[in-house]
Amino acid sequence: MESTRTQFLKTLGDFEEHADDEDLSFTEKTQFRMKLQSQILSLDKSLMAKRKMVLDISKENIMTIQSALRSIPKTPENQEQSLMASFLNKRGVGNAT
């Protein structure tokens, strides 16, 4: 879409440079110029809508990550000893966890 916009702008620039060389009346030149400018504006509007949508999606993703980070508990959960660790502790061997 941006390439199409760039192409329209290039066409408009080329037309402005060579408008005096063409055998078109003033009204035809003005109408052509207006059509090109309206197409550029419509492409700009659709491009801005897509950019806004991408920005909104990015914001939503960031907010999701932030809320996930906030929900991580501040203190670690108490871990129960495994059966093997409790057996070794009863026998007095090392400090198994």
PDB file of C-alpha atoms in Angstrom:
ATOM      1  CA  MET A   1       0.000   0.000   0.000  1.00  0.00           C
ATOM      2  CA  GLU A   2       2.871   2.336   0.776  1.00  0.00           C
ATOM      3  CA  SER A   3       4.462   1.479  -2.550  1.00  0.00           C
ATOM      4  CA  THR A   4       1.210   2.415  -4.317  1.00  0.00           C
ATOM      5  CA  ARG A   5       1.148   5.714  -2.435  1.00  0.00           C
ATOM      6  CA  THR A   6       4.765   6.371  -3.406  1.00  0.00           C
ATOM      7  CA  GLN A   7       3.952   5.541  -7.008  1.00  0.00           C
ATOM      8  CA  PHE A   8       1.027   8.005  -7.014  1.00  0.00           C
ATOM      9  CA  LEU A   9       3.248  10.713  -5.523  1.00  0.00           C
ATOM     10  CA  LYS A  10       5.883  10.045  -8.186  1.00  0.00           C
ATOM     11  CA  THR A  11       3.226  10.224 -10.895  1.00  0.00           C
ATOM     12  CA  LEU A  12       1.969  13.510  -9.476  1.00  0.00           C
ATOM     13  CA  GLY A  13       5.514  14.892  -9.382  1.00  0.00           C
ATOM     14  CA  ASP A  14       6.141  13.798 -12.968  1.00  0.00           C
ATOM     15  CA  PHE A  15       2.865  15.374 -14.033  1.00  0.00           C
ATOM     16  CA  GLU A  16       3.778  18.647 -12.316  1.00  0.00           C
ATOM     17  CA  GLU A  17       7.138  18.693 -14.123  1.00  0.00           C
ATOM     18  CA  HIS A  18       5.696  17.956 -17.561  1.00  0.00           C
ATOM     19  CA  ALA A  19       2.295  19.625 -17.251  1.00  0.00           C
ATOM     20  CA  ASP A  20       3.353  22.587 -19.358  1.00  0.00           C
ATOM     21  CA  ASP A  21       4.541  20.314 -22.182  1.00  0.00           C
ATOM     22  CA  GLU A  22       1.199  18.511 -22.462  1.00  0.00           C
ATOM     23  CA  ASP A  23      -1.602  19.692 -24.747  1.00  0.00           C
ATOM     24  CA  LEU A  24      -4.245  19.613 -22.044  1.00  0.00           C
ATOM     25  CA  SER A  25      -6.555  22.390 -21.042  1.00  0.00           C
ATOM     26  CA  PHE A  26      -6.285  23.945 -17.598  1.00  0.00           C
ATOM     27  CA  THR A  27      -9.454  22.189 -16.398  1.00  0.00           C
ATOM     28  CA  GLU A  28      -8.206  18.772 -17.590  1.00  0.00           C
ATOM     29  CA  LYS A  29      -4.877  19.317 -15.822  1.00  0.00           C
ATOM     30  CA  THR A  30      -6.669  20.394 -12.663  1.00  0.00           C
ATOM     31  CA  GLN A  31      -9.041  17.416 -12.774  1.00  0.00           C
ATOM     32  CA  PHE A  32      -6.153  14.998 -13.272  1.00  0.00           C
ATOM     33  CA  ARG A  33      -4.257  16.603 -10.402  1.00  0.00           C
ATOM     34  CA  MET A  34      -7.350  16.416  -8.161  1.00  0.00           C
ATOM     35  CA  LYS A  35      -7.923  12.736  -8.994  1.00  0.00           C
ATOM     36  CA  LEU A  36      -4.333  11.864  -8.132  1.00  0.00           C
ATOM     37  CA  GLN A  37      -4.470  13.816  -4.887  1.00  0.00           C
ATOM     38  CA  SER A  38      -7.772  12.222  -3.861  1.00  0.00           C
ATOM     39  CA  GLN A  39      -6.323   8.745  -4.523  1.00  0.00           C
ATOM     40  CA  ILE A  40      -3.282   9.615  -2.426  1.00  0.00           C
ATOM     41  CA  LEU A  41      -5.525  10.850   0.392  1.00  0.00           C
ATOM     42  CA  SER A  42      -7.667   7.710   0.320  1.00  0.00           C
ATOM     43  CA  LEU A  43      -4.536   5.544   0.474  1.00  0.00           C
ATOM     44  CA  ASP A  44      -3.275   7.651   3.388  1.00  0.00           C
ATOM     45  CA  LYS A  45      -6.536   7.123   5.266  1.00  0.00           C
ATOM     46  CA  SER A  46      -6.483   3.357   4.826  1.00  0.00           C
ATOM     47  CA  LEU A  47      -2.780   3.246   5.697  1.00  0.00           C
ATOM     48  CA  MET A  48      -3.372   5.220   8.893  1.00  0.00           C
ATOM     49  CA  ALA A  49      -6.236   2.885   9.843  1.00  0.00           C
ATOM     50  CA  LYS A  50      -3.951  -0.133   9.450  1.00  0.00           C
ATOM     51  CA  ARG A  51      -1.187   1.543  11.435  1.00  0.00           C
ATOM     52  CA  LYS A  52      -3.639   2.338  14.228  1.00  0.00           C
ATOM     53  CA  MET A  53      -4.831  -1.263  14.258  1.00  0.00           C
ATOM     54  CA  VAL A  54      -1.251  -2.559  14.520  1.00  0.00           C
ATOM     55  CA  LEU A  55      -0.532  -0.076  17.314  1.00  0.00           C
ATOM     56  CA  ASP A  56      -3.643  -1.170  19.219  1.00  0.00           C
ATOM     57  CA  ILE A  57      -2.639  -4.827  18.887  1.00  0.00           C
ATOM     58  CA  SER A  58       0.859  -4.020  20.145  1.00  0.00           C
ATOM     59  CA  LYS A  59      -0.539  -2.120  23.124  1.00  0.00           C
ATOM     60  CA  GLU A  60      -2.849  -5.021  23.964  1.00  0.00           C
ATOM     61  CA  ASN A  61       0.052  -7.476  23.806  1.00  0.00           C
ATOM     62  CA  ILE A  62       2.157  -5.292  26.100  1.00  0.00           C
ATOM     63  CA  MET A  63      -0.713  -4.924  28.569  1.00  0.00           C
ATOM     64  CA  THR A  64      -1.191  -8.711  28.575  1.00  0.00           C
ATOM     65  CA  ILE A  65       2.491  -9.244  29.357  1.00  0.00           C
ATOM     66  CA  GLN A  66       2.398  -6.615  32.102  1.00  0.00           C
ATOM     67  CA  SER A  67      -0.626  -8.195  33.761  1.00  0.00           C
ATOM     68  CA  ALA A  68       1.029 -11.608  33.585  1.00  0.00           C
ATOM     69  CA  LEU A  69       4.117 -10.184  35.283  1.00  0.00           C
ATOM     70  CA  ARG A  70       1.995  -8.597  38.009  1.00  0.00           C
ATOM     71  CA  SER A  71       0.277 -11.883  38.754  1.00  0.00           C
ATOM     72  CA  ILE A  72       3.548 -13.641  39.617  1.00  0.00           C
ATOM     73  CA  PRO A  73       3.518 -14.219  43.378  1.00  0.00           C
ATOM     74  CA  LYS A  74       6.011 -12.156  45.367  1.00  0.00           C
ATOM     75  CA  THR A  75       6.989 -15.016  47.687  1.00  0.00           C
ATOM     76  CA  PRO A  76       7.823 -18.455  46.382  1.00  0.00           C
ATOM     77  CA  GLU A  77       5.370 -21.200  47.165  1.00  0.00           C
ATOM     78  CA  ASN A  78       6.321 -23.655  49.894  1.00  0.00           C
ATOM     79  CA  GLN A  79       7.742 -26.697  48.231  1.00  0.00           C
ATOM     80  CA  GLU A  80       6.942 -30.000  49.819  1.00  0.00           C
ATOM     81  CA  GLN A  81       9.787 -32.372  50.291  1.00  0.00           C
ATOM     82  CA  SER A  82       9.909 -35.280  47.959  1.00  0.00           C
ATOM     83  CA  LEU A  83       9.510 -38.744  49.437  1.00  0.00           C
ATOM     84  CA  MET A  84      13.172 -39.488  48.894  1.00  0.00           C
ATOM     85  CA  ALA A  85      14.239 -36.273  50.648  1.00  0.00           C
ATOM     86  CA  SER A  86      12.065 -37.023  53.677  1.00  0.00           C
ATOM     87  CA  PHE A  87      13.473 -40.563  53.816  1.00  0.00           C
ATOM     88  CA  LEU A  88      17.040 -39.267  53.714  1.00  0.00           C
ATOM     89  CA  ASN A  89      16.300 -36.662  56.380  1.00  0.00           C
ATOM     90  CA  LYS A  90      14.889 -39.357  58.683  1.00  0.00           C
ATOM     91  CA  ARG A  91      18.034 -41.396  58.223  1.00  0.00           C
ATOM     92  CA  GLY A  92      20.203 -38.326  58.934  1.00  0.00           C
ATOM     93  CA  VAL A  93      22.002 -38.375  55.598  1.00  0.00           C
ATOM     94  CA  GLY A  94      22.914 -34.918  54.173  1.00  0.00           C
ATOM     95  CA  ASN A  95      20.517 -32.037  53.777  1.00  0.00           C
ATOM     96  CA  ALA A  96      18.260 -33.300  51.018  1.00  0.00           C
ATOM     97  CA  THR A  97      15.423 -31.054  49.876  1.00  0.00           C
TER      98      THR A  97
END
